[in-house]
CSV table of C-alpha atoms in Angstrom, one decimal:
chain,number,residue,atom,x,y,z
C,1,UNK,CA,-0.7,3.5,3.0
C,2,UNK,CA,2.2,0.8,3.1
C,3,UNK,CA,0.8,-2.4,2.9
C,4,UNK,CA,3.5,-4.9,3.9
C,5,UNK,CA,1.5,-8.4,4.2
C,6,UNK,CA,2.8,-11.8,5.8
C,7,UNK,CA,0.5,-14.7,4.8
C,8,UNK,CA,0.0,-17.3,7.7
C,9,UNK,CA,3.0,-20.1,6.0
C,10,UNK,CA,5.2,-19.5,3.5
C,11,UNK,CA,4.4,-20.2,-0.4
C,12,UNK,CA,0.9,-19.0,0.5
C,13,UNK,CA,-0.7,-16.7,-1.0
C,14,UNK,CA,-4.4,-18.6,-0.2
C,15,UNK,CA,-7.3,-16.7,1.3
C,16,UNK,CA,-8.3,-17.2,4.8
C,17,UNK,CA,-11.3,-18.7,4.6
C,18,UNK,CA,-12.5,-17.7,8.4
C,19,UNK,CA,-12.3,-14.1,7.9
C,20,UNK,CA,-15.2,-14.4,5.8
C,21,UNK,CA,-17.7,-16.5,7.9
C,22,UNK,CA,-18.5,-13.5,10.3
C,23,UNK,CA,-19.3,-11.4,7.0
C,24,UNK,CA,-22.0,-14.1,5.9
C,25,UNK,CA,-23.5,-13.9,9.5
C,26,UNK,CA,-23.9,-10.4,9.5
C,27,UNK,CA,-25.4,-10.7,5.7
C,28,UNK,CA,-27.6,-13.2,6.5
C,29,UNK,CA,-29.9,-11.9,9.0
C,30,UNK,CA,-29.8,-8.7,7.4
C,31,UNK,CA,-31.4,-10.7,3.9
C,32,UNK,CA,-33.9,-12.3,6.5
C,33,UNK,CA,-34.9,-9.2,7.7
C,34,UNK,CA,-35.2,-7.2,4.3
C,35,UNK,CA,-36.9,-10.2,2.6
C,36,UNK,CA,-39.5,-10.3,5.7
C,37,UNK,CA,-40.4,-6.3,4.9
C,38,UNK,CA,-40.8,-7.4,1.6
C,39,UNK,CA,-42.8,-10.0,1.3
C,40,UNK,CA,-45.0,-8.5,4.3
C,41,UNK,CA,-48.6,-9.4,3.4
C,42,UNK,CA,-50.8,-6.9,2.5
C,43,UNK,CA,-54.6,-6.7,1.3
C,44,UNK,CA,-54.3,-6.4,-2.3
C,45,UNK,CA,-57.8,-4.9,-3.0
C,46,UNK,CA,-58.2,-2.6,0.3
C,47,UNK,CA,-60.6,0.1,-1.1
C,48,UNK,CA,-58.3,2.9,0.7
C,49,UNK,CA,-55.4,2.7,2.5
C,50,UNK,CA,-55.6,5.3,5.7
C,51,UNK,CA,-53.1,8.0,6.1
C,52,UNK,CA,-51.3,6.0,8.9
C,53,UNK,CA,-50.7,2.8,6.6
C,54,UNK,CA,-49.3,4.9,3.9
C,55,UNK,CA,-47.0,6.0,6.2
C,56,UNK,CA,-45.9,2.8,7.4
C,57,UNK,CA,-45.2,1.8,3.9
C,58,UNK,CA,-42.9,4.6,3.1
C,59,UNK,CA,-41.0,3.7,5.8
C,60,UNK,CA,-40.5,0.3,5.0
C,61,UNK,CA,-39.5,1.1,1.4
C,62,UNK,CA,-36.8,3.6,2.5
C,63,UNK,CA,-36.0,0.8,5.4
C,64,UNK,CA,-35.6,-2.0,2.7
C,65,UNK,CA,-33.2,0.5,0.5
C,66,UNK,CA,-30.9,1.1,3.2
C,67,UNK,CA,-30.1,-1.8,4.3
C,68,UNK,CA,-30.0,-3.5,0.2
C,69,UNK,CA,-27.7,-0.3,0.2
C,70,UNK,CA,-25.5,-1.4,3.0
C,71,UNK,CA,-25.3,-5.0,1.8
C,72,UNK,CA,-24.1,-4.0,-1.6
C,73,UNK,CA,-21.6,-2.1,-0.1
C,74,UNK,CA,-20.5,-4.8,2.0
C,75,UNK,CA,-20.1,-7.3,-1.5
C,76,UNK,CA,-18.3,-4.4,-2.9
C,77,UNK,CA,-15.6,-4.3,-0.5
C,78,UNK,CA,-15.2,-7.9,-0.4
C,79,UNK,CA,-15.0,-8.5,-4.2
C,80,UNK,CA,-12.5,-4.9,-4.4
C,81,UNK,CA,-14.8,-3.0,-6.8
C,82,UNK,CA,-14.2,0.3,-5.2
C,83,UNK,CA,-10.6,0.2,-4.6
C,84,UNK,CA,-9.8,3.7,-5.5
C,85,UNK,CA,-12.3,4.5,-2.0
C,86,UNK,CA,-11.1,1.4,0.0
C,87,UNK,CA,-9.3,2.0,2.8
C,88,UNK,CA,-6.6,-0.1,2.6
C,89,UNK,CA,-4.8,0.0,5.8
C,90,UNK,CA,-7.7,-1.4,7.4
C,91,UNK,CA,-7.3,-4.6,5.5
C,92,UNK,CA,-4.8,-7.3,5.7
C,93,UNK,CA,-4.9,-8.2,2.3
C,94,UNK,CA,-2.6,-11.5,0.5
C,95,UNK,CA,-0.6,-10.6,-2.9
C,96,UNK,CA,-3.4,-12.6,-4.7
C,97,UNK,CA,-6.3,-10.2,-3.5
C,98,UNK,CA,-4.1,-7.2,-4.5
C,99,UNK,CA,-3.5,-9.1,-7.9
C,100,UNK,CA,-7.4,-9.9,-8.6
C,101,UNK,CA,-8.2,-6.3,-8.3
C,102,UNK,CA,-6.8,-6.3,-11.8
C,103,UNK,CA,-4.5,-3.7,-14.0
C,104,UNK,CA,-1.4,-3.7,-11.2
C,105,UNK,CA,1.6,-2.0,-12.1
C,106,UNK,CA,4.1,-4.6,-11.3
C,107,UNK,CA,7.7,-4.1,-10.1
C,108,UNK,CA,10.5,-6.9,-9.3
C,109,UNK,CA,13.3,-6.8,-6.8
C,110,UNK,CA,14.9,-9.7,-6.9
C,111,UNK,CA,18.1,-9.3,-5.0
C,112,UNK,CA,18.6,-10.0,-1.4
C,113,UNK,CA,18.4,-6.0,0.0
C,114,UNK,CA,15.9,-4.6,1.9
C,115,UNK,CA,16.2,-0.9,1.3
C,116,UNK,CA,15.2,0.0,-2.3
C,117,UNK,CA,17.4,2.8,-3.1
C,118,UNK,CA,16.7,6.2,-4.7
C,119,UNK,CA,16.2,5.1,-8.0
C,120,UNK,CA,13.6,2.1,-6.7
C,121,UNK,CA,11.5,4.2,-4.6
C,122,UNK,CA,11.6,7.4,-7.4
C,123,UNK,CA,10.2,4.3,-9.6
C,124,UNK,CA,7.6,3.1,-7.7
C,125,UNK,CA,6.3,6.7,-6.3
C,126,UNK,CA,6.3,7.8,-10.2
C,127,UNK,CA,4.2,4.7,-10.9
C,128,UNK,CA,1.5,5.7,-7.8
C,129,UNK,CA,1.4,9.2,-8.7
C,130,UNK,CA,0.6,8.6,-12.1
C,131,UNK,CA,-1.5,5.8,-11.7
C,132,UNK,CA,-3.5,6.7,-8.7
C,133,UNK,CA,-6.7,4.3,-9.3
C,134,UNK,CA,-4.5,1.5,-9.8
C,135,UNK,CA,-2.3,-0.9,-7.4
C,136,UNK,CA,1.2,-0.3,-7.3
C,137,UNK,CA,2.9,-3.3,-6.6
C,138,UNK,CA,6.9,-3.9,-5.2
C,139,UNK,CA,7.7,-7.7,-4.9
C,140,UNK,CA,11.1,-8.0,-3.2
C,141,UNK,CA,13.2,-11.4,-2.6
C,142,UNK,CA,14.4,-10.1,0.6
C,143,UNK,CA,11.5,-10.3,2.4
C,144,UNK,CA,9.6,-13.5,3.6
C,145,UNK,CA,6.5,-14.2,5.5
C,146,UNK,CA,8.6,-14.1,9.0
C,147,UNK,CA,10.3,-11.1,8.2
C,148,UNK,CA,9.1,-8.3,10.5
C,149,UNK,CA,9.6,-4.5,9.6
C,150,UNK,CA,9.6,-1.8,12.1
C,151,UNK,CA,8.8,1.1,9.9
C,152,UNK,CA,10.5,3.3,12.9
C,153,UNK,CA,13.7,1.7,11.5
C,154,UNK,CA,16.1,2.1,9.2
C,155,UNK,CA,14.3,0.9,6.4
C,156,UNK,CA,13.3,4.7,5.4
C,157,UNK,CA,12.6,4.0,2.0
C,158,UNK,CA,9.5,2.1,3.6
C,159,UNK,CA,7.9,4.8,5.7
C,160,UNK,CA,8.8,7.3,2.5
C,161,UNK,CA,6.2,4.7,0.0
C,162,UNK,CA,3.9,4.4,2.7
C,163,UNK,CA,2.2,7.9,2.2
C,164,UNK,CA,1.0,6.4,-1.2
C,165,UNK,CA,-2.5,4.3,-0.4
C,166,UNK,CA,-1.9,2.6,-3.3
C,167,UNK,CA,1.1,1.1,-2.8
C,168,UNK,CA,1.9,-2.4,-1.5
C,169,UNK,CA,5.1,-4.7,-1.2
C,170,UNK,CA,5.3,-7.8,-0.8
C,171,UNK,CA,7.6,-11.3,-0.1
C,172,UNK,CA,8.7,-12.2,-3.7
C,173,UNK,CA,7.8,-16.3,-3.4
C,174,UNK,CA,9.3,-17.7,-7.1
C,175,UNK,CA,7.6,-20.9,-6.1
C,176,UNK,CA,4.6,-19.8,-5.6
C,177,UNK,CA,4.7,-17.1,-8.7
C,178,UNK,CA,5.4,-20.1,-11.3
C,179,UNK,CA,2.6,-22.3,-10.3
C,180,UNK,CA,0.5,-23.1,-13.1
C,181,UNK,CA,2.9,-22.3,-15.0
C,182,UNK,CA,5.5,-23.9,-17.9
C,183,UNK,CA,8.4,-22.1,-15.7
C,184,UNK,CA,7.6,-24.3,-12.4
C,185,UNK,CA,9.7,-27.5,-14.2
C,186,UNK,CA,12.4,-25.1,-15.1
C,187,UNK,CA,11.8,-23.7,-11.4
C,188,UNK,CA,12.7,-27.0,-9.7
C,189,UNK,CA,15.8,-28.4,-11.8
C,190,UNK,CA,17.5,-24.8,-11.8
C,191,UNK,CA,20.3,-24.7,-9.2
C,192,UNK,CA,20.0,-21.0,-8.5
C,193,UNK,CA,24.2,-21.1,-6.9
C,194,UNK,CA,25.2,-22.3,-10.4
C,195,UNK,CA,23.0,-19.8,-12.5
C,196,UNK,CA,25.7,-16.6,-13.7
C,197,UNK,CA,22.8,-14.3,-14.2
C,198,UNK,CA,20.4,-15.7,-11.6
C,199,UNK,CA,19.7,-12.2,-10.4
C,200,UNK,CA,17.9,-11.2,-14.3
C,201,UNK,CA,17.1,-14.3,-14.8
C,202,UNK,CA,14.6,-14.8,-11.8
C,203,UNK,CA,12.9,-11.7,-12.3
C,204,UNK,CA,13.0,-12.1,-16.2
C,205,UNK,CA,10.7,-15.5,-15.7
C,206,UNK,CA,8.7,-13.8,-12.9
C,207,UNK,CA,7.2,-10.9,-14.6
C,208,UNK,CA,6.3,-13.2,-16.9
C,209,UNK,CA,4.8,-15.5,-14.9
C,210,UNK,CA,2.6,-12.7,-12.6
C,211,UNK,CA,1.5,-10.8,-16.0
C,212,UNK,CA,0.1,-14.2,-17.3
C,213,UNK,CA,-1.6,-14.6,-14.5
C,214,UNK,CA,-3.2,-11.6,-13.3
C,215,UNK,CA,-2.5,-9.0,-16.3
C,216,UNK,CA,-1.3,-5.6,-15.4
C,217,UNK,CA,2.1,-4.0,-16.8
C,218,UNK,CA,5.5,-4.7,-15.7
C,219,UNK,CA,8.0,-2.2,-15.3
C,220,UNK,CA,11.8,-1.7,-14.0
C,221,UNK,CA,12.9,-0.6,-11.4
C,222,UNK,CA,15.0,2.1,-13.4
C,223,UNK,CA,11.9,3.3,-14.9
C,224,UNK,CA,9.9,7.0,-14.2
C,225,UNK,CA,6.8,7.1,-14.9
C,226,UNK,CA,5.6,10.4,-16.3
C,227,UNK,CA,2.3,10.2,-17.7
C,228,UNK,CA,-0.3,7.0,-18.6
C,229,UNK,CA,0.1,4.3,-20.8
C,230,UNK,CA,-2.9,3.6,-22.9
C,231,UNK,CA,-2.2,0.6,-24.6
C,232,UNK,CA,-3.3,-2.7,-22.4
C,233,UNK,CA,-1.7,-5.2,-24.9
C,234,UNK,CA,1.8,-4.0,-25.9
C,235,UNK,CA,5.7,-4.1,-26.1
C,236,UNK,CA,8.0,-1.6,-25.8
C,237,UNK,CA,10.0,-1.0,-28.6
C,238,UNK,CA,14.0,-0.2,-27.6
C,239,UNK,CA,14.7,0.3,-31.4
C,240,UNK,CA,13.6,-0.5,-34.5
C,241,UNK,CA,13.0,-4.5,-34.5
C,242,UNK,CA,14.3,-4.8,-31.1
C,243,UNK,CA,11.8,-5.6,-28.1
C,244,UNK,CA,12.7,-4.7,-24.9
C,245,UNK,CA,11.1,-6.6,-21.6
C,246,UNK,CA,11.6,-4.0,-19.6
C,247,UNK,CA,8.1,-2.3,-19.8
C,248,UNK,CA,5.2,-4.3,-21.4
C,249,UNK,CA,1.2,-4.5,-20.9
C,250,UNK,CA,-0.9,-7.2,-21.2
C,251,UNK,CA,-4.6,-8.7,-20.0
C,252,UNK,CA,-4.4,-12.1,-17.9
C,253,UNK,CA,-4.0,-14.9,-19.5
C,254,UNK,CA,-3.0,-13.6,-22.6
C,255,UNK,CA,-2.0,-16.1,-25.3
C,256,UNK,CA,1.8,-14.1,-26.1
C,257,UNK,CA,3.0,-14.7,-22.6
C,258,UNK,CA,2.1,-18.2,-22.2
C,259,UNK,CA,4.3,-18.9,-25.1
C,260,UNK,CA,7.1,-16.5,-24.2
C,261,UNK,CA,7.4,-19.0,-20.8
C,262,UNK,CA,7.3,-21.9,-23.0
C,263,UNK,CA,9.9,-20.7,-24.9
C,264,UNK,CA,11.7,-19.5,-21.8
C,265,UNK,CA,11.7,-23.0,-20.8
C,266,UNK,CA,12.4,-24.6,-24.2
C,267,UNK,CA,15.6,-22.3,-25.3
C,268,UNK,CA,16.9,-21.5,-21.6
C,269,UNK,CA,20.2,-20.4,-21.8
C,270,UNK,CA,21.1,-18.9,-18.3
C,271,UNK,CA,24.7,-17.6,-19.7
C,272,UNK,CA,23.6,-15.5,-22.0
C,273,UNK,CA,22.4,-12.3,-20.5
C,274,UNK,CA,18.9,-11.3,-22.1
C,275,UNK,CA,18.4,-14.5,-23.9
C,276,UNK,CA,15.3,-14.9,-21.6
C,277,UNK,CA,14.6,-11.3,-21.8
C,278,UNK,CA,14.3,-8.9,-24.2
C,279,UNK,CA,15.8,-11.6,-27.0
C,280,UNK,CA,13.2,-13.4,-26.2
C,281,UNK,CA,10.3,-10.8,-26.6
C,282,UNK,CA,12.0,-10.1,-30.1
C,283,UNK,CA,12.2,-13.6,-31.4
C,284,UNK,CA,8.7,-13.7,-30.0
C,285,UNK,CA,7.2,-11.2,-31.6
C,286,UNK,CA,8.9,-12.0,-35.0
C,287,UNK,CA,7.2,-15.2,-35.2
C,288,UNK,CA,3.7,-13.1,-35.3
C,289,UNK,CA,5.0,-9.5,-37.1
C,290,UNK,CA,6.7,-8.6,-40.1
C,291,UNK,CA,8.8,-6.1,-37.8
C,292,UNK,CA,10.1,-3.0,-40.0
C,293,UNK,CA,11.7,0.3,-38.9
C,294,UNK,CA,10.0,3.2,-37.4
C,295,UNK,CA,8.9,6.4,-39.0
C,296,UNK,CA,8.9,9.7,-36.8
C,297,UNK,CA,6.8,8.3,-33.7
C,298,UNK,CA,4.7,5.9,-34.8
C,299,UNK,CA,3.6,2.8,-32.8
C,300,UNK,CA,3.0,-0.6,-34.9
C,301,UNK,CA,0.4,-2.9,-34.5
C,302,UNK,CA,0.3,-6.7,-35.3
C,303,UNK,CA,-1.7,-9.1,-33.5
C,304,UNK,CA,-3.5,-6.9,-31.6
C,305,UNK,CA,-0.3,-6.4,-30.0
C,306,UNK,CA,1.0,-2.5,-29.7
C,307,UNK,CA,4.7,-2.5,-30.6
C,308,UNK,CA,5.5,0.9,-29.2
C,309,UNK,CA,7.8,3.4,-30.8
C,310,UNK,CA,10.8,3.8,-28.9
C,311,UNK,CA,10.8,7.5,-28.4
C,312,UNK,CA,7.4,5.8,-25.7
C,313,UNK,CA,10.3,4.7,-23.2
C,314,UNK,CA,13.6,4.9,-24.7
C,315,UNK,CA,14.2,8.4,-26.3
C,316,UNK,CA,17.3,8.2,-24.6
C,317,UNK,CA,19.2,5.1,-26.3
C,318,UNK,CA,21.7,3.0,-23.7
C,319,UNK,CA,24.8,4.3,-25.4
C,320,UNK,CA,24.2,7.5,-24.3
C,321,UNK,CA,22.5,6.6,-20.9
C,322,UNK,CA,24.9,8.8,-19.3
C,323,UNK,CA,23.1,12.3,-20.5
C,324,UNK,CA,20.3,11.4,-17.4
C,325,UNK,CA,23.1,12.1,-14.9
C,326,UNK,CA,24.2,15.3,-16.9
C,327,UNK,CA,23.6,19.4,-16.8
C,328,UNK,CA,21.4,20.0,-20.3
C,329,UNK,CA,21.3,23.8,-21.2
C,330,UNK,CA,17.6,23.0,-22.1
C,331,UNK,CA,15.8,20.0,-20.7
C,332,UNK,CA,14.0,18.0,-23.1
C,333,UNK,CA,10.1,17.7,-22.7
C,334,UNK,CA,9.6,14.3,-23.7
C,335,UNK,CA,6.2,14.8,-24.8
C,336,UNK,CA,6.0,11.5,-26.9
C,337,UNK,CA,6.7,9.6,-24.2
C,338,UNK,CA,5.2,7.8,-21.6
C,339,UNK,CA,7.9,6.8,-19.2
C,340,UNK,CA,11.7,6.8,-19.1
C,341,UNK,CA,13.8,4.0,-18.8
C,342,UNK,CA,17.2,5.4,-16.9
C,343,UNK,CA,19.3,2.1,-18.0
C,344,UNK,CA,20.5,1.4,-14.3
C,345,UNK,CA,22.1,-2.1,-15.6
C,346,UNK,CA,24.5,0.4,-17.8
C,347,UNK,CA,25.7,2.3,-14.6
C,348,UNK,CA,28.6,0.4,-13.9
C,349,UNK,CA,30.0,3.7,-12.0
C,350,UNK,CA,26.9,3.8,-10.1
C,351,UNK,CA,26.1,7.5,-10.6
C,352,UNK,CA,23.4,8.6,-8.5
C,353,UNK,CA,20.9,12.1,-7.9
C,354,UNK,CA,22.6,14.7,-6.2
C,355,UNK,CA,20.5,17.1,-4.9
C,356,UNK,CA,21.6,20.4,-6.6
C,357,UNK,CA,23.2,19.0,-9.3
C,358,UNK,CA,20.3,20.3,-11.7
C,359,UNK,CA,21.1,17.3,-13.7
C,360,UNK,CA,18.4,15.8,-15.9
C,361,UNK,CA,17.6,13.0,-13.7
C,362,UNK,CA,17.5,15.1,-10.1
C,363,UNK,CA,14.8,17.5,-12.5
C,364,UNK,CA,12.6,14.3,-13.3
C,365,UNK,CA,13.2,13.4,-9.1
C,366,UNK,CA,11.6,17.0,-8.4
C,367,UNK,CA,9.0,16.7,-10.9
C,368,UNK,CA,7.5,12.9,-10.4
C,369,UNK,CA,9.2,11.7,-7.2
C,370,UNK,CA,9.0,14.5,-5.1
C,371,UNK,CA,8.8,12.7,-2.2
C,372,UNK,CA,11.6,10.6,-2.5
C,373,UNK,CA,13.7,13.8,-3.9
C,374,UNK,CA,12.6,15.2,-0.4
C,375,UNK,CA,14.3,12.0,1.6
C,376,UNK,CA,17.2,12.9,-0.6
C,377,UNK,CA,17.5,16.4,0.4
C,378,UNK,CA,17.3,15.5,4.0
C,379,UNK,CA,19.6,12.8,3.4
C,380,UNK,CA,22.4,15.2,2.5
C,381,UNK,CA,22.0,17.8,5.2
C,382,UNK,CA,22.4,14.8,8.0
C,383,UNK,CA,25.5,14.3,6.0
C,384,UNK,CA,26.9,17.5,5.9
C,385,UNK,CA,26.0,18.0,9.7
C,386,UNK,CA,29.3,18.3,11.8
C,387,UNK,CA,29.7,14.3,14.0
C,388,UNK,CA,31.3,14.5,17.3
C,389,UNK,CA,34.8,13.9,16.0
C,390,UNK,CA,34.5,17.4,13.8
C,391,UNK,CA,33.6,19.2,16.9
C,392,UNK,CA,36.6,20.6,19.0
């Protein structure tokens, strides 16, 4: 279900410390009462026990499992080790919780809106379908700790990613994401109003900052996930020698992103669009890899890193990012790769899915957002539905 989670003051991500004091009561006279059937004397060198006493004892064993049982489960819920059985909704969990349950597929919205449109929601269903044991995470700027949603609303987008138990969105607090970070200084002398690419730029230093953190893999909002990624430390290749940072993988605290912030930091140039971004995933990765062009679809390796052939994401290059909003007599299969990248940035015209089009992209909306290609359907009938003015 949708988790949408306000922590008690904003920048605060901390765990209440007083939900978990009624959980150690209930533990604790449940170990006092286990350790007393226990440790129950019992005449070691009784000649025969009687049919009664034997009894007794197999009733204490089975007694002593079920409750060592139900205390196990109990730690298990609290430390999030059986998330794909967890029943979220019942929890009122912070970001950071989500975060420490470890390999989160992580999405950005960094402007101000509050309705993720099509393309968003196709991205984030995509992500939950295919990575249903995982936690699907939607940070968006728009939202803060006060804001209240009523799902009843307008917001339909919401109620439409709430059918995925795996999904949860939450207040995007830059703050609080570069904290312990080299980005924080950079954080506090920026002056967001004089910044001409503030919008990339934010998000550009904050999936950095929440893959060093908590690992996990970062994604767009333009991209459609179609089957798993089975790398955990990689780039994403947009051609030969060129890195994209649109899609990349790697365990926390991993040594490659902590210097991709210093060097955020060090060569920050807020003018240049992608200097913090995919230019500086390239320039990164050259100082570790003799980068060299790709055969046929091979990956690369160097570092331990995967350097992923760009047929993986891209086998649709941006000059021809059009051909997703086209009719194909035959529709590819994309069988080499493991997610497409639908280069929103490049849509200046802002072409959308129409349903009916039997373009390429409303195809890959029936096939691995079927719920949000549903919202779309129903979307057009209201519109083509007569208003009061068109009746006589």
């Amino acid at each position: 279900m949708l988790q949408t989670v306000w922590g008690s003051s904003p920048g605060s991500w901390a765990l209440q410390e007083s939900d978990y004091h009624h959980q150690d009561k209930k533990r604790s006279w449940k170990c006092r009462f286990v350790r007393a059937i226990i440790q129950r004397p019992y005449r070691r060198h009784a000649p025969k026990h009687s049919r009664k006493e034997r009894m007794l004892k197999k009733i204490q064993i089975c007694l002593c499992f079920c409750f060592v049982s139900g205390i196990l489960y109990e730690i298990s819920l609290l430390s999030s080790c059986v998330f794909s059985y967890l029943p979220m909704a019942q929890h009122y969990l912070t970001p950071e919780q989500v975060l420490n349950l470890g390999k989160s597929i992580i999405f950005l919205e960094t402007t101000e809106r509050l309705e993720p449109p099509p393309l968003v929601s196709c991205s984030v269903e995509s992500a939950a379908r295919i990575y249903q044991d995982r936690p699907i995470i939607l940070f968006m700027r728009g939202l803060t700790n006060e804001t209240a949603l009523d799902l009843n609303t307008s917001y339909a987008a919401f109620s439409l990613l709430s059918s995925m138990k795996n999904v949860f969105i939450f207040p995007l607090q830059l703050e609080t994401v570069f904290q312990e970070t080299p980005l924080l200084q950079w954080y506090n002398q920026v002056v967001p109003e004089q910044e001409k690419n503030w919008v990339h730029v934010s998000s550009d230093a904050s999936r950095l900052a929440l893959i060093w953190k908590y690992g996990g893999i970062y994604m767009d909002t333009d991209v459609i996930s179609i089957r798993p990624i089975p790398q955990h430390s990689f780039l994403a290749a947009q051609k030969s020698r060129f890195s994209s940072n649109g899609i990349f993988g790697f365990p926390a605290r991993h040594k490659f992103i902590w210097d991709c912030m210093e060097d955020f930091v060090l060569k920050y140039n807020g003018n240049i669009w992608g200097n913090q971004g995919p230019f500086l995933m390239t320039r990164m990765l050259k100082t570790l890899c003799n980068l060299t062009d790709f055969q046929g679809t091979e990956d690369h390796s160097c570092q331990n890193i995967s350097f992923l052939n760009p047929q993986r994401f891209y086998p649709i290059p941006y000059p021809a990012w059009s051909r997703y909003y086209q009719v194909w007599d035959k529709s590819p299969t994309f069988n080499h790769s493991y997610a497409l990248h639908l280069w929103n940035f490049m849509n200046r015209n802002r072409k959308v899915v129409v349903a009916g089009s039997n373009t390429l992209a409303e195809k890959l909306y029936k096939t691995y957002c079927p719920t949000t290609y549903e919202d779309l359907i129903q979307n057009a009938k209201h519109r083509d539905l007569p208003g009061p003015e068109d009746i006589e």
